[in-house]
Short mmCIF file of C-alpha atoms (C1' of nucleotides) in Angstrom, two decimals:
data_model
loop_
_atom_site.label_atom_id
_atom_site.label_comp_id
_atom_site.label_asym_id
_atom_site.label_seq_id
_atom_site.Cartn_x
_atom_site.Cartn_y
_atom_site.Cartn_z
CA UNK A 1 -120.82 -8.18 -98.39
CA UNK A 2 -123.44 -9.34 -100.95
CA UNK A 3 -122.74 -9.73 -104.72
CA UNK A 4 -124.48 -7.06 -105.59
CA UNK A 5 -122.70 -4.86 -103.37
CA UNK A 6 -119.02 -6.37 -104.78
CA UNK A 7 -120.77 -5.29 -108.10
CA UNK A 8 -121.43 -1.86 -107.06
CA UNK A 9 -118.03 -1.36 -105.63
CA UNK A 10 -116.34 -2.32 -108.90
CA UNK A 11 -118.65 -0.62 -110.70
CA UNK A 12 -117.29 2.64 -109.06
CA UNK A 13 -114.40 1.49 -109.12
CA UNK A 14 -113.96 0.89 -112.60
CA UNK A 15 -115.48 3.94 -113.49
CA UNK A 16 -113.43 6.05 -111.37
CA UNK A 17 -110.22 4.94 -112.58
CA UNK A 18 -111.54 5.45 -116.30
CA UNK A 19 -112.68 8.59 -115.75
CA UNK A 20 -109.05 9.21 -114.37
CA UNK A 21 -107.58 7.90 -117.49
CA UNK A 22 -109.87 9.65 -119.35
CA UNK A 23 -108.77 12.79 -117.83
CA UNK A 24 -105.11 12.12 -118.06
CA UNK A 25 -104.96 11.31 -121.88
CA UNK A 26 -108.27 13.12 -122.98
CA UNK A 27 -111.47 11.44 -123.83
CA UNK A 28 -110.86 11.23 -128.23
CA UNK A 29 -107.83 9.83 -128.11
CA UNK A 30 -108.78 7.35 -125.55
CA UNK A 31 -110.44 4.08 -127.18
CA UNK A 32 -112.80 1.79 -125.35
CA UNK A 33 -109.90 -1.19 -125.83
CA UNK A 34 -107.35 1.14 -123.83
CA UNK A 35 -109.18 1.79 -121.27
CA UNK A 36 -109.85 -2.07 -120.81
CA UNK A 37 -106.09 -2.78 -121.12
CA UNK A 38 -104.91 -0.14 -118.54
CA UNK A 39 -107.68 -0.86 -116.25
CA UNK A 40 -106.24 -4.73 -116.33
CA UNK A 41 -109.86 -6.22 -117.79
CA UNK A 42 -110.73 -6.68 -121.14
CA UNK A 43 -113.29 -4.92 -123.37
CA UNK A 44 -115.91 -7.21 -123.03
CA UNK A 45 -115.15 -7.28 -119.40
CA UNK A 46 -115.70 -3.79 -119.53
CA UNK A 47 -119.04 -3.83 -121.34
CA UNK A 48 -120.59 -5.55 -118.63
CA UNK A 49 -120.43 -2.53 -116.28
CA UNK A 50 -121.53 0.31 -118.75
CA UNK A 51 -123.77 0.16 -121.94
CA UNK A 52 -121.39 2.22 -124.02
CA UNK A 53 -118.31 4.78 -124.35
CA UNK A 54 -120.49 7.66 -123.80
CA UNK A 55 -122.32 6.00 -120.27
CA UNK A 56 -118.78 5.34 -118.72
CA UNK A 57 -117.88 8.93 -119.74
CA UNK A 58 -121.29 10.16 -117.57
CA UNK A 59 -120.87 7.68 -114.57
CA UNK A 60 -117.31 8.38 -114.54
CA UNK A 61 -117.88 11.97 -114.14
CA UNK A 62 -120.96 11.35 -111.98
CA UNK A 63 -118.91 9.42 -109.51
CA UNK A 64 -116.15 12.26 -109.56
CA UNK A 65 -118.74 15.25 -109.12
CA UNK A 66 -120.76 13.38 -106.38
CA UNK A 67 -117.25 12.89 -104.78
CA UNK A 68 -116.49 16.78 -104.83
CA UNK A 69 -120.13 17.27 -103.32
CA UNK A 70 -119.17 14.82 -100.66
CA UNK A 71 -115.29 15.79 -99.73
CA UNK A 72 -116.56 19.81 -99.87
CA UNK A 73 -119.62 19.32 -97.65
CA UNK A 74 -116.99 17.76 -95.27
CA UNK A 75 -115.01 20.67 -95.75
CA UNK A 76 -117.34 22.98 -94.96
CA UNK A 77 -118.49 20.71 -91.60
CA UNK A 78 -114.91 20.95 -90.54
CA UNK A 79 -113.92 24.56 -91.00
CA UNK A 80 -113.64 26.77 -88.45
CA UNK A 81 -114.92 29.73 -90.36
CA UNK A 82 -115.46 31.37 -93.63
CA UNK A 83 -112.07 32.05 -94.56
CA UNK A 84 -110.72 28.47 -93.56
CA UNK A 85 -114.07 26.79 -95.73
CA UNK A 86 -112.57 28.78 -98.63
CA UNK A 87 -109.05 27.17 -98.68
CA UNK A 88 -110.18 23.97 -97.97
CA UNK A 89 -112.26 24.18 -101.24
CA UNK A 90 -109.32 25.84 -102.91
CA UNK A 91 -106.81 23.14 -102.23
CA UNK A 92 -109.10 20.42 -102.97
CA UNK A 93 -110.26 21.75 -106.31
CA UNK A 94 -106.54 23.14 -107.16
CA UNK A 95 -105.33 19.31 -106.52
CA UNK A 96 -108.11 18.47 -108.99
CA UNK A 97 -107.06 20.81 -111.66
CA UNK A 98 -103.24 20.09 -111.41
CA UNK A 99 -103.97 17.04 -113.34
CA UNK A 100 -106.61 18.40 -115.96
CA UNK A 101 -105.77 20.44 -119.44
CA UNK A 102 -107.88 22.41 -121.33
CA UNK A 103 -107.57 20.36 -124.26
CA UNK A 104 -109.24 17.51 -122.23
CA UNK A 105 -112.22 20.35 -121.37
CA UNK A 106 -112.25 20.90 -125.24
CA UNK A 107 -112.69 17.81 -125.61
CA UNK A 108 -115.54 17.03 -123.35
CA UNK A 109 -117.45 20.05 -124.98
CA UNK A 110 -117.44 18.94 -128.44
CA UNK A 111 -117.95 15.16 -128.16
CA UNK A 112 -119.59 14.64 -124.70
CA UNK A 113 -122.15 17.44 -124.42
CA UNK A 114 -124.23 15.09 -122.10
CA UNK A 115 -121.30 14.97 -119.39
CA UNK A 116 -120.69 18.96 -120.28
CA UNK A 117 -124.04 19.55 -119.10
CA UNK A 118 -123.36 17.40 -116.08
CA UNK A 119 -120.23 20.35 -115.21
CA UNK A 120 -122.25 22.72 -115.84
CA UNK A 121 -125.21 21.64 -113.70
CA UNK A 122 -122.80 20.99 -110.81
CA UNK A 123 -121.12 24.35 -111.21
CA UNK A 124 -124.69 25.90 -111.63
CA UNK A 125 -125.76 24.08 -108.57
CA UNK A 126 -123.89 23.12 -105.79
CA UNK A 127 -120.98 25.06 -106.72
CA UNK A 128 -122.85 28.39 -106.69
CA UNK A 129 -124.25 27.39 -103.77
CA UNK A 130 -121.22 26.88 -101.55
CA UNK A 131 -119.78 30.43 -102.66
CA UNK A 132 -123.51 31.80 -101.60
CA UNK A 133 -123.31 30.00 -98.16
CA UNK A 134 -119.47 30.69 -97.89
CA UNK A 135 -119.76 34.47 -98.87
CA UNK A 136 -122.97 35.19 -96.10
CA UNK A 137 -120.96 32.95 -93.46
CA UNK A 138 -118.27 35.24 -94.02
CA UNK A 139 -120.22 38.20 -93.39
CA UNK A 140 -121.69 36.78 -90.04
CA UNK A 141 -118.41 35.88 -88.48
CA UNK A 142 -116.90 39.49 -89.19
CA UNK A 143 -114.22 38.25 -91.49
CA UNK A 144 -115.71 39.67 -94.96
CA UNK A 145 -117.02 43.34 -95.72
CA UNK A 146 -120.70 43.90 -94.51
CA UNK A 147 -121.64 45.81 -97.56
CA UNK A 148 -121.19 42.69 -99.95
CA UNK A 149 -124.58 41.53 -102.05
CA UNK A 150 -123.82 37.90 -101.76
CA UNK A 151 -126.17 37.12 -104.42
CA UNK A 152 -124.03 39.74 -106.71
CA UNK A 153 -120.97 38.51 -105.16
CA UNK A 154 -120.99 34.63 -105.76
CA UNK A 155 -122.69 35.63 -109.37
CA UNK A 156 -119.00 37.49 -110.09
CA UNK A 157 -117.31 34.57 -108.83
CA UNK A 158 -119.46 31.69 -111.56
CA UNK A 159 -118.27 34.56 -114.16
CA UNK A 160 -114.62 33.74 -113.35
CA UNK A 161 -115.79 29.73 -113.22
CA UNK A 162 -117.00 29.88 -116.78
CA UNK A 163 -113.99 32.00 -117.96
CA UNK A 164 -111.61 29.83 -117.11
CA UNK A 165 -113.30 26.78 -118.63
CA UNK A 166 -113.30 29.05 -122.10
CA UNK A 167 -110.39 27.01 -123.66
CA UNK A 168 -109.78 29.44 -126.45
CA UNK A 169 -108.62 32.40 -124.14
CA UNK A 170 -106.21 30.05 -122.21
CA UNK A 171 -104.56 28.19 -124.72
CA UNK A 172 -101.00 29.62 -126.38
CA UNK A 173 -100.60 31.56 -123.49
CA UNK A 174 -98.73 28.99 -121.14
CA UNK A 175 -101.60 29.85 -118.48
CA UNK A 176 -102.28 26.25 -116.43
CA UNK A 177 -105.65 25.93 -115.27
CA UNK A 178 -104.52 25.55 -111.31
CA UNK A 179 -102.76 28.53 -112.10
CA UNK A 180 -105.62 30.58 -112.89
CA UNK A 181 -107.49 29.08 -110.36
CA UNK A 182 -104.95 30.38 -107.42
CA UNK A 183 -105.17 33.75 -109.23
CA UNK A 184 -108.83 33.94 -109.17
CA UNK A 185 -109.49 32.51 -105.74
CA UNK A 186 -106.69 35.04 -104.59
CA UNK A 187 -108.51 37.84 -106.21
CA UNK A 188 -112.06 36.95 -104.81
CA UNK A 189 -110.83 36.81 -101.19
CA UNK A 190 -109.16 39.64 -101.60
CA UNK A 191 -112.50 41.56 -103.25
CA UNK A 192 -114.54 39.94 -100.13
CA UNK A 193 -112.85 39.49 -96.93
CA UNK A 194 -111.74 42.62 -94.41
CA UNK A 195 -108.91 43.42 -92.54
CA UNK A 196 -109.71 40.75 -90.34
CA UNK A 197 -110.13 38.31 -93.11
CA UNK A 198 -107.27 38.56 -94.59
CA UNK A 199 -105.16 38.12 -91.12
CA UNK A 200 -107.27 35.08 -90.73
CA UNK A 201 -106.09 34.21 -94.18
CA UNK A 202 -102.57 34.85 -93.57
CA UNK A 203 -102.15 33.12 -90.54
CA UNK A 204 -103.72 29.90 -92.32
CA UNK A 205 -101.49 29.81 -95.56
CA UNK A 206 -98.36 29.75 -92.83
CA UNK A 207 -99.56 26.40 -92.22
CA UNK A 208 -97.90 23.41 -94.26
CA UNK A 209 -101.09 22.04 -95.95
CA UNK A 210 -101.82 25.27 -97.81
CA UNK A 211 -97.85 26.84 -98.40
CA UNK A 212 -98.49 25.63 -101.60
CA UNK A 213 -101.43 27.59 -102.87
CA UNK A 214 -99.82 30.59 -102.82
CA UNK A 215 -102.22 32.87 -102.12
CA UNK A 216 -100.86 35.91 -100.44
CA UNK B 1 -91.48 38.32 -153.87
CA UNK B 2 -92.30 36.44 -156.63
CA UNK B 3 -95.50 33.90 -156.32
CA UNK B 4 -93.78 30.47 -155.66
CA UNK B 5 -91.93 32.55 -152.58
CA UNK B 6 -95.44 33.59 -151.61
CA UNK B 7 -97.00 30.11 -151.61
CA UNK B 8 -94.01 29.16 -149.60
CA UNK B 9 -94.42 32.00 -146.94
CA UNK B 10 -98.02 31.02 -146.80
CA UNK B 11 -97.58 27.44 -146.46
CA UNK B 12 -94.73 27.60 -143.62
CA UNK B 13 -97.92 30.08 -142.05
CA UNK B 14 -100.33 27.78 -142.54
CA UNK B 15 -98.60 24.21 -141.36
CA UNK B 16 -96.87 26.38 -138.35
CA UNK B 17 -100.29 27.86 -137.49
CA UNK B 18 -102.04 24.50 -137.44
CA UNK B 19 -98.94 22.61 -135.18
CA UNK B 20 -99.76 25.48 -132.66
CA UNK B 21 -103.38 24.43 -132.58
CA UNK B 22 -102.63 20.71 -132.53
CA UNK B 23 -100.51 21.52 -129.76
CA UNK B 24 -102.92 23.17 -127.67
CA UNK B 25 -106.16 20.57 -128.54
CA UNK B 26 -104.67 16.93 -129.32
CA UNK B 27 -103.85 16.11 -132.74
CA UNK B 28 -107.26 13.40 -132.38
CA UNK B 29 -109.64 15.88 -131.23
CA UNK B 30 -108.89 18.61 -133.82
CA UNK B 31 -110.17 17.62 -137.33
CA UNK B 32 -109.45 18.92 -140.45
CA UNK B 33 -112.69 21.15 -140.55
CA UNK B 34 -111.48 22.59 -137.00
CA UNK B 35 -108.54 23.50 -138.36
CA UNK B 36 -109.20 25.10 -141.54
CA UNK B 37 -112.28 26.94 -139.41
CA UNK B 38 -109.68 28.12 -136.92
CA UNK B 39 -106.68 29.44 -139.50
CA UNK B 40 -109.90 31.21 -141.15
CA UNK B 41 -109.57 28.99 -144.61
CA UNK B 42 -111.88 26.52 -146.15
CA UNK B 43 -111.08 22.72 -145.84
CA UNK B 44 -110.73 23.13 -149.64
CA UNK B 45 -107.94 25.97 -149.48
CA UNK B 46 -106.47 24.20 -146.70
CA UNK B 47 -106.03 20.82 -148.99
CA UNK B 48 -104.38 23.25 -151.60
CA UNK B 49 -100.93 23.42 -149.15
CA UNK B 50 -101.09 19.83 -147.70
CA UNK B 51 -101.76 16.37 -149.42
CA UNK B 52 -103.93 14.69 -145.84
CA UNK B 53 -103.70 15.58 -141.92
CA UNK B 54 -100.59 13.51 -141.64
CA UNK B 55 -99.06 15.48 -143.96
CA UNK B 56 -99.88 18.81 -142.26
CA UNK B 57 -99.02 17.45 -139.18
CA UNK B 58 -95.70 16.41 -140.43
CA UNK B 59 -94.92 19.59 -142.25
CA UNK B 60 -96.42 21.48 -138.87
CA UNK B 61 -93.79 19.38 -137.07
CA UNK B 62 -91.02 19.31 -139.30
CA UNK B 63 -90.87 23.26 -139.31
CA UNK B 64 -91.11 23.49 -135.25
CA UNK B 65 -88.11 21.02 -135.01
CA UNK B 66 -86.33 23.87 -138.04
CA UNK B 67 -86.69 26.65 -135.79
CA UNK B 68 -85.57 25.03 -132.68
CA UNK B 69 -82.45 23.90 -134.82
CA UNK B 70 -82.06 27.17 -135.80
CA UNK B 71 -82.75 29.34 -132.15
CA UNK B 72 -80.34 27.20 -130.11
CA UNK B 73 -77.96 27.57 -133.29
CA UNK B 74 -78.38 31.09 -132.22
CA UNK B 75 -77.87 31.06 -128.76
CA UNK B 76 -74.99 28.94 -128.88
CA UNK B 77 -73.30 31.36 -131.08
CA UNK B 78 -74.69 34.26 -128.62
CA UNK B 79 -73.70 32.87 -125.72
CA UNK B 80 -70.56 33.71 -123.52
CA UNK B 81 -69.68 30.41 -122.11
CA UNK B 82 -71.28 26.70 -121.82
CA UNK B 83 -73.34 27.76 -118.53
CA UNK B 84 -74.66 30.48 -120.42
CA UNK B 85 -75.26 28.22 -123.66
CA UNK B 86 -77.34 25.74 -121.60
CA UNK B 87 -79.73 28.22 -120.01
CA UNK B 88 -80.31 29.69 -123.08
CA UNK B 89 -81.28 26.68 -124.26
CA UNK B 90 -83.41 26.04 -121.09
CA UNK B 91 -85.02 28.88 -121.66
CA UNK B 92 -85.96 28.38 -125.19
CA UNK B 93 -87.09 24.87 -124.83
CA UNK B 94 -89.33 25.33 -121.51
CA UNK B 95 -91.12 27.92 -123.24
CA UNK B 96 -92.43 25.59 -125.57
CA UNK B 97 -93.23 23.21 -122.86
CA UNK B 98 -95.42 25.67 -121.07
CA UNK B 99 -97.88 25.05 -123.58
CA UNK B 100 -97.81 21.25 -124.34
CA UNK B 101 -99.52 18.41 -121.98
CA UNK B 102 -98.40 15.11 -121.67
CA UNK B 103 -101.83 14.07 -123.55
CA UNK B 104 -100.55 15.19 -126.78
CA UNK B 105 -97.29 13.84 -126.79
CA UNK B 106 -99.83 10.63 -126.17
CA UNK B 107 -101.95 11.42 -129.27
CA UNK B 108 -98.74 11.82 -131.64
CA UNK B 109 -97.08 8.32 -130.61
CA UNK B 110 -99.83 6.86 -130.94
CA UNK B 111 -101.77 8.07 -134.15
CA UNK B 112 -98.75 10.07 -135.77
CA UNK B 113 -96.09 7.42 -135.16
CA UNK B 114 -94.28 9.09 -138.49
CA UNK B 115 -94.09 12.27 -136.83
CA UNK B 116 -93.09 10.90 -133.35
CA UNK B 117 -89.75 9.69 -135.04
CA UNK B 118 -89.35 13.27 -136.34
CA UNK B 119 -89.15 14.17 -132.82
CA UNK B 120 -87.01 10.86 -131.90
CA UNK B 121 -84.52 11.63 -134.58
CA UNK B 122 -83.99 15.11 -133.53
CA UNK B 123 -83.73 14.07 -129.93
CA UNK B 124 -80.74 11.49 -131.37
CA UNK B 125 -78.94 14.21 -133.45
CA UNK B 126 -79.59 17.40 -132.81
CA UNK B 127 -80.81 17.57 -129.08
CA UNK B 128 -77.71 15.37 -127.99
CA UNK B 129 -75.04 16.82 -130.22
CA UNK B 130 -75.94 20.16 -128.60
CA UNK B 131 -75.84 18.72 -125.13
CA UNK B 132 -72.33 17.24 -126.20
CA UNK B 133 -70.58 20.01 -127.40
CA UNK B 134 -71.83 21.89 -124.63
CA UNK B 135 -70.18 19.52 -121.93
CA UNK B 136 -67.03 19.32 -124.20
CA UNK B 137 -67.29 23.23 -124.14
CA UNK B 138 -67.61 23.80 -119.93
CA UNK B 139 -64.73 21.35 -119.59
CA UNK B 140 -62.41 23.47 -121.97
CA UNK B 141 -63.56 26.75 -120.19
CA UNK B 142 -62.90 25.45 -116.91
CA UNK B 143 -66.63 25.55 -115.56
CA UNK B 144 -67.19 21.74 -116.30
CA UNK B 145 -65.22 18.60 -113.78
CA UNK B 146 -62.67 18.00 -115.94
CA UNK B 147 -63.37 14.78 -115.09
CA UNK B 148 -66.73 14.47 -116.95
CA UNK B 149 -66.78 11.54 -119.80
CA UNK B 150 -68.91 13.75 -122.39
CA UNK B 151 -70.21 10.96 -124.21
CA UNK B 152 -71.57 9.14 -120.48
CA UNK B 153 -73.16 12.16 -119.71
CA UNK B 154 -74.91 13.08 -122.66
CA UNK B 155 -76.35 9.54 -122.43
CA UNK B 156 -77.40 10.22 -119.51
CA UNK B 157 -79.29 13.42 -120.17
CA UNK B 158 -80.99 11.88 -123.31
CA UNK B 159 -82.05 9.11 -120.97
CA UNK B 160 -83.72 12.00 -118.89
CA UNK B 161 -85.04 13.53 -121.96
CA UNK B 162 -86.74 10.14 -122.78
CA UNK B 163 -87.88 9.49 -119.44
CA UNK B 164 -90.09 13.10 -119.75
CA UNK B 165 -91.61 12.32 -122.59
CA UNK B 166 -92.71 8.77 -120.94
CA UNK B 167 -96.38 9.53 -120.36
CA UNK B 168 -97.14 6.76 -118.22
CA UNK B 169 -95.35 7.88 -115.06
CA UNK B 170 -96.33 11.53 -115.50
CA UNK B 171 -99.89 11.36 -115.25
CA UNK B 172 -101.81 11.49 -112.30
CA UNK B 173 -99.04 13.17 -110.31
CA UNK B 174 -100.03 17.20 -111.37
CA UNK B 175 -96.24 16.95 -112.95
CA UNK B 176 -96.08 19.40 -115.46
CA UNK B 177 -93.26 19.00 -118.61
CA UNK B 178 -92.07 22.23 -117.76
CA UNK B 179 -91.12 21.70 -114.15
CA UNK B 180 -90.40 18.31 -114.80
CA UNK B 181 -87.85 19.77 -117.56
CA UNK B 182 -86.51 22.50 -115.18
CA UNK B 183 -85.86 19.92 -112.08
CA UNK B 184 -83.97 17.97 -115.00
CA UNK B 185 -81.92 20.41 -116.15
CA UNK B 186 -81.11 21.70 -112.39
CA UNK B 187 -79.81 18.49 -111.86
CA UNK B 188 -77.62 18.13 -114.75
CA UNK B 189 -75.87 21.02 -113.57
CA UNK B 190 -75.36 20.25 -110.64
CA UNK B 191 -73.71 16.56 -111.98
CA UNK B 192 -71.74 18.50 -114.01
CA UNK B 193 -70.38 22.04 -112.88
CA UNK B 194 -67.70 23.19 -111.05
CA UNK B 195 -67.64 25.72 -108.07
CA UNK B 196 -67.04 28.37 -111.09
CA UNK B 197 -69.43 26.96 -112.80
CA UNK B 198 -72.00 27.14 -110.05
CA UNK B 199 -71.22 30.33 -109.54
CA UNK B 200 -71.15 31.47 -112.86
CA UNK B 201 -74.99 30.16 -113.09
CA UNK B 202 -75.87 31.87 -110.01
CA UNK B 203 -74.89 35.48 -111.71
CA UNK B 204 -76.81 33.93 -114.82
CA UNK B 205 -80.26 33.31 -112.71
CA UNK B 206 -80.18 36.98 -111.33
CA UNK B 207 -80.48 38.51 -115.20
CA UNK B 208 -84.50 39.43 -115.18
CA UNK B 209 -84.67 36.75 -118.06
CA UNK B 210 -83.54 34.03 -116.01
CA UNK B 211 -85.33 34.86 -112.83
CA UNK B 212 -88.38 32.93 -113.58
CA UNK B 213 -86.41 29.33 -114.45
CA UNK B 214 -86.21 28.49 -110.72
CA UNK B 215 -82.91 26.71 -111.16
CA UNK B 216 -81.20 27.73 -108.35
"C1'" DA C 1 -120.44 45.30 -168.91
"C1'" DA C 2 -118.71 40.75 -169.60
"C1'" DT C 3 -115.61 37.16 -168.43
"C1'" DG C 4 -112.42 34.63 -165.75
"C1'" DT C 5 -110.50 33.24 -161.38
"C1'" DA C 6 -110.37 31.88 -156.80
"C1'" DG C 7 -112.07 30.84 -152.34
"C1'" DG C 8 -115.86 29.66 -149.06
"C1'" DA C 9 -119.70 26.93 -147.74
"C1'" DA C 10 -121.92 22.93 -148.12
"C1'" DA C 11 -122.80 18.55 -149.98
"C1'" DC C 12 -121.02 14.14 -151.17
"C1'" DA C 13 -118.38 9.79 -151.45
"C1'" DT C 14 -115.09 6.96 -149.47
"C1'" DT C 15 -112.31 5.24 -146.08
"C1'" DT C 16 -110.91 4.41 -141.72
"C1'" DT C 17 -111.44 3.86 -137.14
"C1'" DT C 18 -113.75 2.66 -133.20
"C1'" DA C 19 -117.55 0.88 -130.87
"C1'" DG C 20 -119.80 -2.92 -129.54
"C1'" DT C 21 -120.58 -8.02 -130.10
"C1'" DT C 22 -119.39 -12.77 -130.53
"C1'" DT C 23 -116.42 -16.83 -130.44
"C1'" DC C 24 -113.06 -19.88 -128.63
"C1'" DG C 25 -109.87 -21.42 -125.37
"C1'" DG C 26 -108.04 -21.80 -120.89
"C1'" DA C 27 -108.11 -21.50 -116.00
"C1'" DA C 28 -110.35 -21.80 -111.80
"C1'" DA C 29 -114.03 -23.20 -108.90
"C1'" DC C 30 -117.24 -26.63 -107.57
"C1'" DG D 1 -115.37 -34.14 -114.76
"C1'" DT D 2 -118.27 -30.27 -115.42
"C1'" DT D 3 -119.49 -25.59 -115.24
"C1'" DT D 4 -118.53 -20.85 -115.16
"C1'" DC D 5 -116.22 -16.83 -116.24
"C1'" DC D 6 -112.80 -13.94 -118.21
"C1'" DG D 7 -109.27 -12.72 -121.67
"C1'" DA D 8 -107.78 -12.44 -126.29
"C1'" DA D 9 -108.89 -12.05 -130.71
"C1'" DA D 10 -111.88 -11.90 -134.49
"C1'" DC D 11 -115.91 -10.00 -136.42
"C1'" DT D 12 -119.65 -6.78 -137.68
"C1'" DA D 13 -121.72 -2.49 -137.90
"C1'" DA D 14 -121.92 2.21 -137.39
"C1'" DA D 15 -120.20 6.57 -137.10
"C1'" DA D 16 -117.05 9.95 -137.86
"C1'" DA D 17 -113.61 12.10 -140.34
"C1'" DT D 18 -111.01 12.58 -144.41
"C1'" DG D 19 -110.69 14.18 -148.75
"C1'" DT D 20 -113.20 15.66 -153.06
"C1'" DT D 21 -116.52 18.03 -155.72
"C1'" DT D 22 -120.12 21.39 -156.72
"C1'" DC D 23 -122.20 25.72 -156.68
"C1'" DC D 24 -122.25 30.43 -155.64
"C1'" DT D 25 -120.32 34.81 -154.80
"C1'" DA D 26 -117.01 38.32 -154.92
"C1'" DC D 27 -113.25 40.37 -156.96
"C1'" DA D 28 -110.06 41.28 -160.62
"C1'" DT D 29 -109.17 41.84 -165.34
"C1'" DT D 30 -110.21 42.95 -169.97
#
DNA sequence: AATGTAGGAAACATTTTTAGTTTCGGAAAC
DNA sequence: GTTTCCGAAACTAAAAATGTTTCCTACATT
């Protein structure tokens, strides 16, 4: 492998697991000497792969987004239909969100704006999207309602999205993000999919990689 | 109510108010300005009830540890019998997990160390005197092993209570303080009860109020 | 109607903290 | 033996937040 591919690698590397950290013990609170220490290098170690505090915030959170993109699209290419695309997001994204808390979103928002708009893009964008795609697949293979606007649809569903990013209504209230998540997803498929649908969802939550999401 | 019982009732508002929010969005994140902004008071009214941030997020803490003193007072002298005591207790206290992430107990150790040993201290006296008594109480009722050394095992529970609030091996996991707590406390009663015992929990968990504590 | 009081908003000064950089020493590679 | 590179620690600078002060407005009191 050449050097500047063992460069790249750690590159991501390093950035991925700071992102991590910065996701575990929020971004604030978080100095640029502790992320050196846990991540085993020191600071000026650590300078060599990003400019600054706020350019390993954004290629942290690059790497991670570009990652969803990647492990969804595969999701999507290995799903046998509409319904079974849907839980494969959902479990992916729910696995994501056990591990996040709004107070980490907060503070994104109010000191990293730049990697905020990077969210937002990606929810904007691809996320939007895949709902789009997901809800018309649906409606070709039989499994959701005929009668659904998909445009209207997926619009409800970036509604939700946004709401549950709105720190202010979820804290106090002992509601986890993952949590809302499940409840959300559970209403949407619910609010889309037929009689046939939901069988088709039933008969996948019995198996063991989605008992967890609880979703019936 | 005369005035200096006003200012009183309006302080214990005002620091309890702002623990709440620290709670919720990270001691770090959450100036002074966010504060006062959020509790609807100017920085400069604010600064009338508390001498600097550490001091409001003493005060904040010092009255949250009061009240706990004071509930479990109460439930101990509600309760019918040790099993009872203790799941009042679990009840109370994995409430107030619900709404606290492992990222905040981070930001206090780290840049409130004065009001971390708050929390130590009452953890040493309070927390395990409780947890004492109680064991000393289910042996004497006959719902305990009478062959229980209460002093071992209320080491051993405060060595639990530790381990939870060790932030290193919780992240990254999606373990949340509240399950965490409730898997602890399931297993302390298990180490500790009798048949009667486990049986007298069992009618406990079916109460409505219990349902939810998934300790069975 | 005039005066006094108190709080909010905003500006200001100071301090602290963290970011980001540099230096020195030691270990490893050549 | 020399060179390179990284860690630890010290250093500098900048930014942010704390804490204080000023001015204005609204309300209460006389």
């Amino acid at each position: 492998m050449k050097e500047k591919e063992v460069d790249n690698e750690k590159l991501v590397q390093v950035v991925a697991s700071a992102l991590e950290l910065f996701m575990n013990y929020g971004v604030k609170s978080l100095t640029m000497a502790d992320v050196a220490s846990k991540l085993g290098i020191s600071k000026k170690t650590l300078y060599q792969f990003v400019k600054d505090k706020k350019d390993l915030v954004n290629k942290g959170m690059l790497f991670c987004l570009e990652e969803e993109q990647q492990v969804l699209g595969q999701v999507t290419a290995d799903s046998e239909n509409a319904i079974d695309e849907l839980i494969g997001f959902t479990r992916f994204v729910n696995s994501r969100l056990k591990d996040l808390h709004a107070s980490v979103i907060f503070d994104i928002q109010k000191y990293h704006p730049e990697c905020w708009s990077m969210i937002e893009s990606h929810k904007k964008d691809f996320v939007r999207n895949s709902i789009l795609l997901n809800t018309k697949r649906g409606i070709e293979e039989g499994l959701y309602r005929k009668n659904l606007n998909p445009e209207i649809v997926t619009s409800l569903y970036m509604l939700m999205m946004d709401g549950m990013f709105n720190s202010d209504q979820n804290f106090g209230k002992g509601i986890r993000l993952e949590d809302l998540h499940l409840e959300m997803i559970r209403y949407h498929v619910r609010g889309i999919a037929n009689d046939k649908g939901i069988l088709q969802l039933k008969n996948l939550l019995n198996k063991d990689e989605n008992n967890h999401l609880k979703l019936d």
